XYZ file of C-alpha atoms in Angstrom:
451
model
C -24.932 29.118 -58.873
C -21.279 29.309 -59.960
C -20.886 32.898 -58.726
C -21.496 31.766 -55.149
C -18.365 29.603 -55.034
C -16.299 32.352 -56.648
C -17.288 34.803 -53.943
C -16.554 32.361 -51.114
C -13.141 31.651 -52.602
C -12.359 35.346 -53.005
C -13.202 36.063 -49.359
C -10.864 33.346 -48.145
C -8.252 34.660 -50.578
C -8.459 37.932 -48.651
C -7.580 36.068 -45.468
C -4.797 34.180 -47.263
C -3.312 37.426 -48.618
C -2.705 38.795 -45.128
C 0.961 38.954 -43.983
C 2.220 35.935 -42.029
C 2.478 37.881 -38.765
C -1.137 39.089 -39.021
C -2.357 35.597 -39.858
C -0.584 34.152 -36.845
C -2.130 36.858 -34.697
C -5.530 35.965 -36.137
C -4.942 32.288 -35.348
C -4.422 33.053 -31.657
C -8.229 33.077 -31.467
C -9.630 29.548 -31.367
C -12.971 30.619 -32.832
C -11.209 32.106 -35.865
C -9.373 28.795 -36.310
C -12.673 26.927 -36.231
C -14.177 29.357 -38.744
C -11.243 28.755 -41.095
C -11.652 24.993 -40.610
C -15.329 25.221 -41.560
C -14.480 27.046 -44.791
C -12.023 24.403 -46.028
C -12.797 21.721 -48.639
C -13.764 18.367 -47.047
C -10.399 16.731 -47.792
C -8.515 19.699 -46.344
C -10.553 19.449 -43.126
C -9.594 15.774 -42.883
C -5.886 16.591 -43.263
C -6.005 19.252 -40.548
C -7.682 16.935 -38.050
C -5.310 14.071 -38.884
C -2.228 16.223 -38.255
C -3.642 18.289 -35.412
C -1.797 16.330 -32.699
C 1.315 15.522 -34.750
C 4.247 17.836 -34.087
C 6.605 16.421 -36.715
C 6.542 17.450 -40.408
C 4.924 14.955 -42.789
C 6.415 14.425 -46.242
C 4.409 15.398 -49.307
C 5.068 11.935 -50.730
C 3.350 10.328 -47.729
C 0.402 12.701 -48.099
C -0.053 11.647 -51.721
C -0.305 8.011 -50.625
C -3.359 8.837 -48.520
C -5.571 9.259 -51.597
C -6.484 7.071 -54.554
C -5.278 8.107 -58.032
C -8.686 9.519 -58.990
C -8.587 11.820 -55.940
C -5.250 13.500 -56.691
C -6.891 16.639 -58.118
C -8.911 17.148 -54.911
C -5.762 16.401 -52.916
C -3.879 19.169 -54.732
C -6.717 21.660 -54.203
C -6.810 20.826 -50.491
C -3.050 21.187 -49.998
C -2.908 24.432 -51.988
C -5.671 25.994 -49.904
C -4.063 24.930 -46.615
C -0.717 26.415 -47.661
C -2.333 29.640 -48.905
C -4.050 30.120 -45.544
C -0.848 29.205 -43.678
C -2.743 26.449 -41.872
C 0.000 24.218 -43.286
C 3.600 25.419 -43.313
C 5.614 24.105 -46.242
C 9.324 23.235 -45.841
C 12.138 20.984 -47.151
C 13.687 18.185 -45.128
C 17.314 16.980 -45.145
C 16.694 14.940 -48.304
C 15.394 18.092 -49.994
C 11.868 16.641 -50.061
C 8.803 18.783 -49.480
C 7.071 18.461 -46.097
C 3.997 19.932 -44.413
C 3.292 20.783 -40.789
C 0.308 22.432 -39.126
C 1.006 26.072 -38.255
C 1.994 25.967 -34.584
C -0.208 28.925 -33.593
C -3.209 27.506 -35.438
C -2.512 24.027 -34.013
C -2.278 25.221 -30.431
C -5.446 27.357 -30.611
C -7.572 24.700 -32.303
C -6.340 21.989 -29.922
C -7.330 24.082 -26.938
C -10.747 24.871 -28.429
C -11.541 21.249 -29.285
C -10.189 19.723 -26.072
C -11.112 22.321 -23.463
C -13.821 24.311 -25.234
C -13.763 28.048 -25.798
C -15.245 31.077 -24.124
C -16.372 34.111 -26.057
C -15.099 37.467 -24.752
C -18.670 38.341 -23.758
C -21.577 36.494 -22.176
C -25.251 36.944 -22.968
C -27.157 39.328 -20.730
C -29.569 38.011 -18.058
C -33.271 37.971 -18.918
C -34.231 40.235 -16.009
C -32.425 43.117 -17.780
C -33.565 42.333 -21.317
C -37.242 41.701 -20.671
C -38.639 41.833 -24.196
C -36.407 40.141 -26.715
C -37.746 39.393 -30.205
C -38.663 35.814 -31.028
C -36.537 33.927 -33.541
C -39.301 34.363 -36.131
C -39.444 38.123 -35.507
C -35.670 38.304 -35.663
C -35.545 36.500 -39.008
C -38.238 38.793 -40.396
C -36.294 41.831 -39.173
C -33.043 40.580 -40.737
C -34.635 39.938 -44.137
C -36.437 43.303 -44.083
C -33.194 45.136 -43.244
C -31.339 43.243 -45.947
C -34.020 43.983 -48.535
C -34.039 47.656 -47.555
C -30.264 47.749 -47.961
C -30.443 46.129 -51.407
C -33.188 48.530 -52.467
C -30.998 51.467 -51.479
C -28.242 50.027 -53.633
C -30.463 49.336 -56.632
C -33.387 51.763 -56.356
C -33.136 54.272 -53.469
C -36.510 55.861 -54.318
C -38.364 52.594 -53.591
C -36.819 51.921 -50.155
C -39.246 52.196 -47.231
C -36.645 53.836 -45.016
C -33.195 55.308 -45.286
C -30.394 53.445 -43.558
C -27.667 55.293 -41.701
C -24.817 53.902 -43.798
C -22.576 56.781 -44.841
C -22.628 57.892 -48.471
C -18.927 57.075 -48.877
C -19.521 53.552 -47.576
C -22.590 53.124 -49.776
C -20.460 54.069 -52.804
C -18.070 51.260 -51.871
C -20.924 48.759 -52.165
C -22.250 50.323 -55.370
C -18.855 50.472 -57.063
C -19.108 47.164 -58.934
C -22.883 46.861 -58.963
C -23.832 50.127 -60.656
C -22.476 52.184 -63.528
C -23.270 55.824 -64.135
C -22.640 58.148 -67.060
C -22.731 61.927 -66.972
C -26.201 63.291 -66.206
C -27.749 59.828 -66.294
C -29.311 57.782 -63.516
C -27.194 54.870 -62.232
C -27.723 51.593 -64.081
C -27.249 48.080 -62.799
C -24.161 46.414 -64.258
C -23.923 42.796 -65.369
C -22.233 42.047 -62.042
C -25.056 43.876 -60.293
C -27.688 41.702 -61.934
C -25.728 38.562 -61.047
C -25.573 39.874 -57.494
C -29.376 40.130 -57.349
C -29.693 36.557 -58.622
C -27.615 35.141 -55.748
C -29.135 33.770 -52.589
C -29.030 35.943 -49.478
C -25.969 34.250 -48.003
C -23.931 34.725 -51.197
C -24.991 38.385 -51.363
C -23.928 38.776 -47.750
C -20.464 37.406 -48.459
C -20.086 39.746 -51.441
C -20.933 42.802 -49.347
C -18.751 41.695 -46.438
C -15.844 41.130 -48.825
C -16.242 44.648 -50.235
C -16.598 46.028 -46.712
C -13.317 44.437 -45.666
C -11.491 45.222 -48.931
C -12.055 48.935 -48.405
C -11.467 48.980 -44.649
C -8.068 50.655 -45.022
C -9.789 53.688 -46.629
C -11.751 54.089 -43.388
C -8.665 53.681 -41.213
C -9.695 50.206 -40.027
C -7.297 47.265 -39.792
C -8.564 44.462 -42.049
C -7.240 41.767 -39.682
C -9.132 43.178 -36.697
C -12.275 43.484 -38.808
C -12.102 39.886 -40.050
C -11.407 38.640 -36.536
C -14.403 40.440 -35.037
C -16.815 39.369 -37.783
C -15.855 35.702 -37.643
C -15.978 35.770 -33.873
C -19.450 37.335 -34.065
C -20.679 34.334 -36.051
C -20.236 32.111 -32.960
C -22.695 34.118 -30.859
C -26.111 32.561 -30.244
C -29.022 33.697 -32.400
C -31.573 35.668 -30.405
C -29.360 36.191 -27.345
C -28.631 39.727 -26.108
C -25.017 40.894 -25.649
C -24.046 44.070 -23.846
C -22.675 46.751 -26.174
C -20.451 47.987 -23.339
C -18.363 44.818 -23.764
C -17.299 46.068 -27.238
C -14.366 48.311 -28.000
C -14.918 51.675 -29.734
C -13.814 50.088 -33.007
C -16.275 47.208 -32.593
C -19.129 49.572 -31.712
C -18.686 51.404 -35.016
C -18.686 48.095 -36.884
C -21.776 46.806 -35.070
C -23.779 49.842 -36.239
C -22.997 49.054 -39.876
C -23.843 45.384 -39.312
C -27.199 46.414 -37.812
C -28.042 48.286 -41.031
C -27.246 45.126 -42.981
C -29.504 43.023 -40.758
C -26.718 40.965 -39.166
C -27.597 42.202 -35.681
C -30.501 44.034 -34.064
C -29.787 46.882 -31.664
C -32.010 47.501 -28.652
C -31.963 50.089 -25.863
C -33.064 49.391 -22.287
C -33.441 51.786 -19.375
C -29.780 51.666 -18.462
C -28.135 49.238 -20.837
C -28.088 48.725 -24.604
C -27.405 45.463 -26.385
C -27.125 43.767 -29.745
C -28.849 40.558 -30.852
C -27.228 38.430 -33.585
C -29.487 37.240 -36.420
C -29.152 34.183 -38.638
C -27.209 36.270 -41.178
C -24.443 36.823 -38.631
C -24.086 33.138 -37.809
C -23.747 32.298 -41.520
C -20.431 34.157 -41.665
C -18.467 31.142 -40.444
C -20.416 28.496 -42.353
C -19.519 27.242 -45.814
C -22.023 27.707 -48.611
C -22.654 23.992 -48.951
C -23.852 24.013 -45.343
C -25.774 27.289 -45.317
C -27.248 27.768 -48.769
C -30.669 26.322 -49.292
C -33.080 26.771 -52.128
C -35.651 29.441 -51.406
C -39.241 28.814 -52.402
C -39.886 30.315 -55.807
C -42.513 32.909 -56.610
C -42.582 33.396 -60.412
C -44.997 31.901 -62.944
C -44.314 32.529 -66.651
C -47.012 31.733 -69.209
C -46.681 30.950 -72.906
C -48.105 34.393 -73.778
C -45.090 36.035 -72.034
C -47.151 37.125 -69.034
C -45.343 37.018 -65.688
C -47.065 36.511 -62.319
C -44.920 36.952 -59.209
C -46.574 35.910 -55.940
C -44.576 38.153 -53.635
C -44.956 41.149 -51.330
C -41.309 42.140 -51.810
C -40.506 45.494 -53.392
C -37.083 44.105 -54.228
C -38.628 41.309 -56.304
C -40.654 43.940 -58.130
C -37.517 45.968 -58.932
C -35.724 42.866 -60.192
C -38.632 42.068 -62.529
C -38.568 45.645 -63.837
C -35.048 44.994 -65.129
C -36.325 42.793 -67.953
C -40.142 43.024 -67.973
C -42.917 45.611 -67.909
C -44.655 45.616 -64.513
C -48.304 46.419 -65.249
C -49.790 46.428 -61.758
C -49.009 45.286 -58.231
C -51.454 43.884 -55.710
C -50.633 43.300 -52.018
C -49.264 39.813 -52.754
C -49.094 39.666 -56.559
C -46.983 41.397 -59.222
C -48.262 41.146 -62.794
C -46.043 41.965 -65.742
C -45.096 41.048 -69.282
C -41.856 40.243 -71.064
C -41.658 42.300 -74.267
C -39.121 42.907 -76.980
C -38.601 46.481 -75.773
C -38.035 45.545 -72.115
C -35.548 42.853 -73.122
C -33.669 45.203 -75.452
C -33.348 47.605 -72.526
C -32.049 44.774 -70.342
C -29.510 43.728 -72.984
C -28.319 47.335 -73.294
C -27.615 47.289 -69.541
C -25.380 44.232 -69.877
C -27.937 41.638 -68.793
C -27.798 38.452 -70.864
C -30.577 36.154 -72.028
C -29.079 33.233 -70.092
C -29.157 35.260 -66.868
C -32.817 36.131 -67.342
C -33.808 32.552 -68.184
C -31.772 31.267 -65.224
C -33.501 33.718 -62.867
C -36.973 32.677 -64.069
C -36.165 28.975 -63.688
C -34.497 29.225 -60.290
C -37.349 31.303 -58.874
C -40.178 29.308 -60.415
C -43.253 28.990 -58.176
C -43.639 25.532 -56.541
C -46.756 24.919 -58.659
C -44.678 25.078 -61.863
C -41.164 24.278 -60.567
C -41.731 20.526 -60.842
C -42.898 20.558 -64.425
C -40.485 20.295 -67.335
C -39.795 22.906 -68.494
C -40.591 25.258 -65.589
C -40.475 28.178 -68.050
C -42.203 27.587 -71.427
C -39.806 26.780 -74.260
C -41.312 29.377 -76.588
C -40.515 32.092 -74.010
C -36.915 31.036 -73.413
C -36.296 30.547 -77.155
C -37.721 33.976 -77.985
C -35.633 35.684 -75.288
C -32.483 34.191 -76.817
C -33.612 35.078 -80.360
C -34.144 38.716 -79.411
C -30.677 38.771 -77.891
C -29.178 37.313 -81.085
C -30.917 40.090 -83.092
C -28.944 42.696 -81.179
C -25.675 40.810 -81.515
C -26.157 40.159 -85.220
C -24.231 43.318 -86.231
C -21.002 44.288 -84.520
C -19.749 47.866 -84.851
C -16.022 48.275 -85.501
C -14.191 51.543 -86.166
C -12.515 51.307 -89.533
C -10.824 53.184 -92.409
C -11.897 52.959 -96.068
C -9.308 53.094 -98.891
C -9.893 53.569 -102.630
C -8.201 55.018 -105.747
C -5.035 52.932 -105.456
C -2.407 53.897 -108.069
C -1.786 50.283 -109.067
C -2.813 46.729 -108.317
C 0.586 45.981 -106.765
C 0.115 48.818 -104.265
C -3.432 47.613 -103.497
C -2.296 44.029 -102.875
C 0.627 45.270 -100.773
C -1.769 47.312 -98.611
C -3.987 44.210 -98.193
C -0.970 42.128 -97.158
C 0.056 44.828 -94.661
C -3.425 44.828 -93.093
C -3.451 41.026 -92.957
C -0.043 40.967 -91.283
C -1.399 43.125 -88.446
C -4.692 41.146 -88.341
C -6.660 44.232 -89.315
C -8.168 43.416 -92.716
C -11.973 43.698 -92.549
C -12.996 43.709 -96.241
C -11.500 43.958 -99.731
C -12.821 44.178 -103.277
C -10.026 43.076 -105.610
C -11.914 44.026 -108.765
C -12.602 47.635 -107.759
C -9.469 47.820 -105.556
C -11.364 48.861 -102.406
C -10.126 48.173 -98.882
C -11.458 48.494 -95.308
C -9.132 48.019 -92.311
C -9.483 48.274 -88.533
C -8.724 51.691 -87.094
C -5.858 50.344 -84.961
C -3.881 49.224 -88.043
C -4.630 52.361 -90.089
C -1.260 53.920 -89.197
C 0.642 50.870 -90.505
C -1.254 50.829 -93.813
C -0.835 54.608 -94.165
C 2.925 54.358 -93.630
C 3.090 51.578 -96.228
C 1.267 53.713 -98.797
C 3.502 56.689 -98.136
C 6.579 54.580 -98.838
C 5.129 53.649 -102.241
C 5.152 57.249 -103.484
């Protein structure tokens, strides 16, 4: 989905927007440098590795010779991203030509990591202390259940199985762009909120983490320290236990929030307590092309507009409620119907026909996903037709003029409205005029001058 790449870019833009001194401090950590390297476009990764052991600046002209003419656009994107992240430092040589050099702090840290290896600030705990650790399958189930519970609290708190301990102020941060609320009305999912639900889990994770970091200053947390800890966390081993006592007070507060999101699992022993990273945590330092995979679909749409969703997820049920009428729910089956009324309600909430059709196609059950089309044409065509019915009439505030004293005055008023691009309708025979409300003052002033 296109939104996924936008979110990844925006997160790295947050890193790039940090002051130079904070970035250099961040790059003192070799694992952070590797995480940044993983996030770069393929050509940018190649440039970093080629220059990693070169201490002299390289001219921009020489760089351009490394690619064929049809690769210049990718070359420009790669260089721009490296400069934005201060992985490359841009300068001018004696001939006033542009040169690039790897940031010395980044270069030194990555060299040391690649040549000598790196050691995390904490080691996993011995098995004789942590006797019963969850299996990788149990851990993945836990992470997805926590994540679904978190999303349900964002979208439909009444349907969540349990209440997470995330503070109300922090929950509002996450809801800010996903929900809209008018006076005395229940919160409604925004267009961005619906797009958020359509994303895969990893893209949703990056969105939430980005919001979490963006608002860190409001909680008195340094964004640089937060980014550093989260990217470092992604290099821990899935399923291994790490002593919470090795964390600072700041990191302990963060780890509790991450546990609510399903990134880590907290456990308490007789004397010690520990956290266990899940697959969601390790995805933080992996690019979307490496981590995103297509989930198996669950939706079957029939030509009679009936919808069958083979899922046990309450979240899937709430998503279907956004544009269909859920008639009944069995332990592993949700049965509903797409109707004109449910779609009109979805359109009123800012959901578009293309988004609904895209969701149905991308989540098509394997039995129907291979057929063309996966969603019947009569269903997709009707969804778009019902949307066009709503958009057929556009409401515009306007002013109506009549009883002009003369045709010259009428035509002058029309010309005035045209000049300000505000003429909506005119009847030259009856000398009637309708103009946009924003140009009413100009037409009124014109008429007053004619008296």
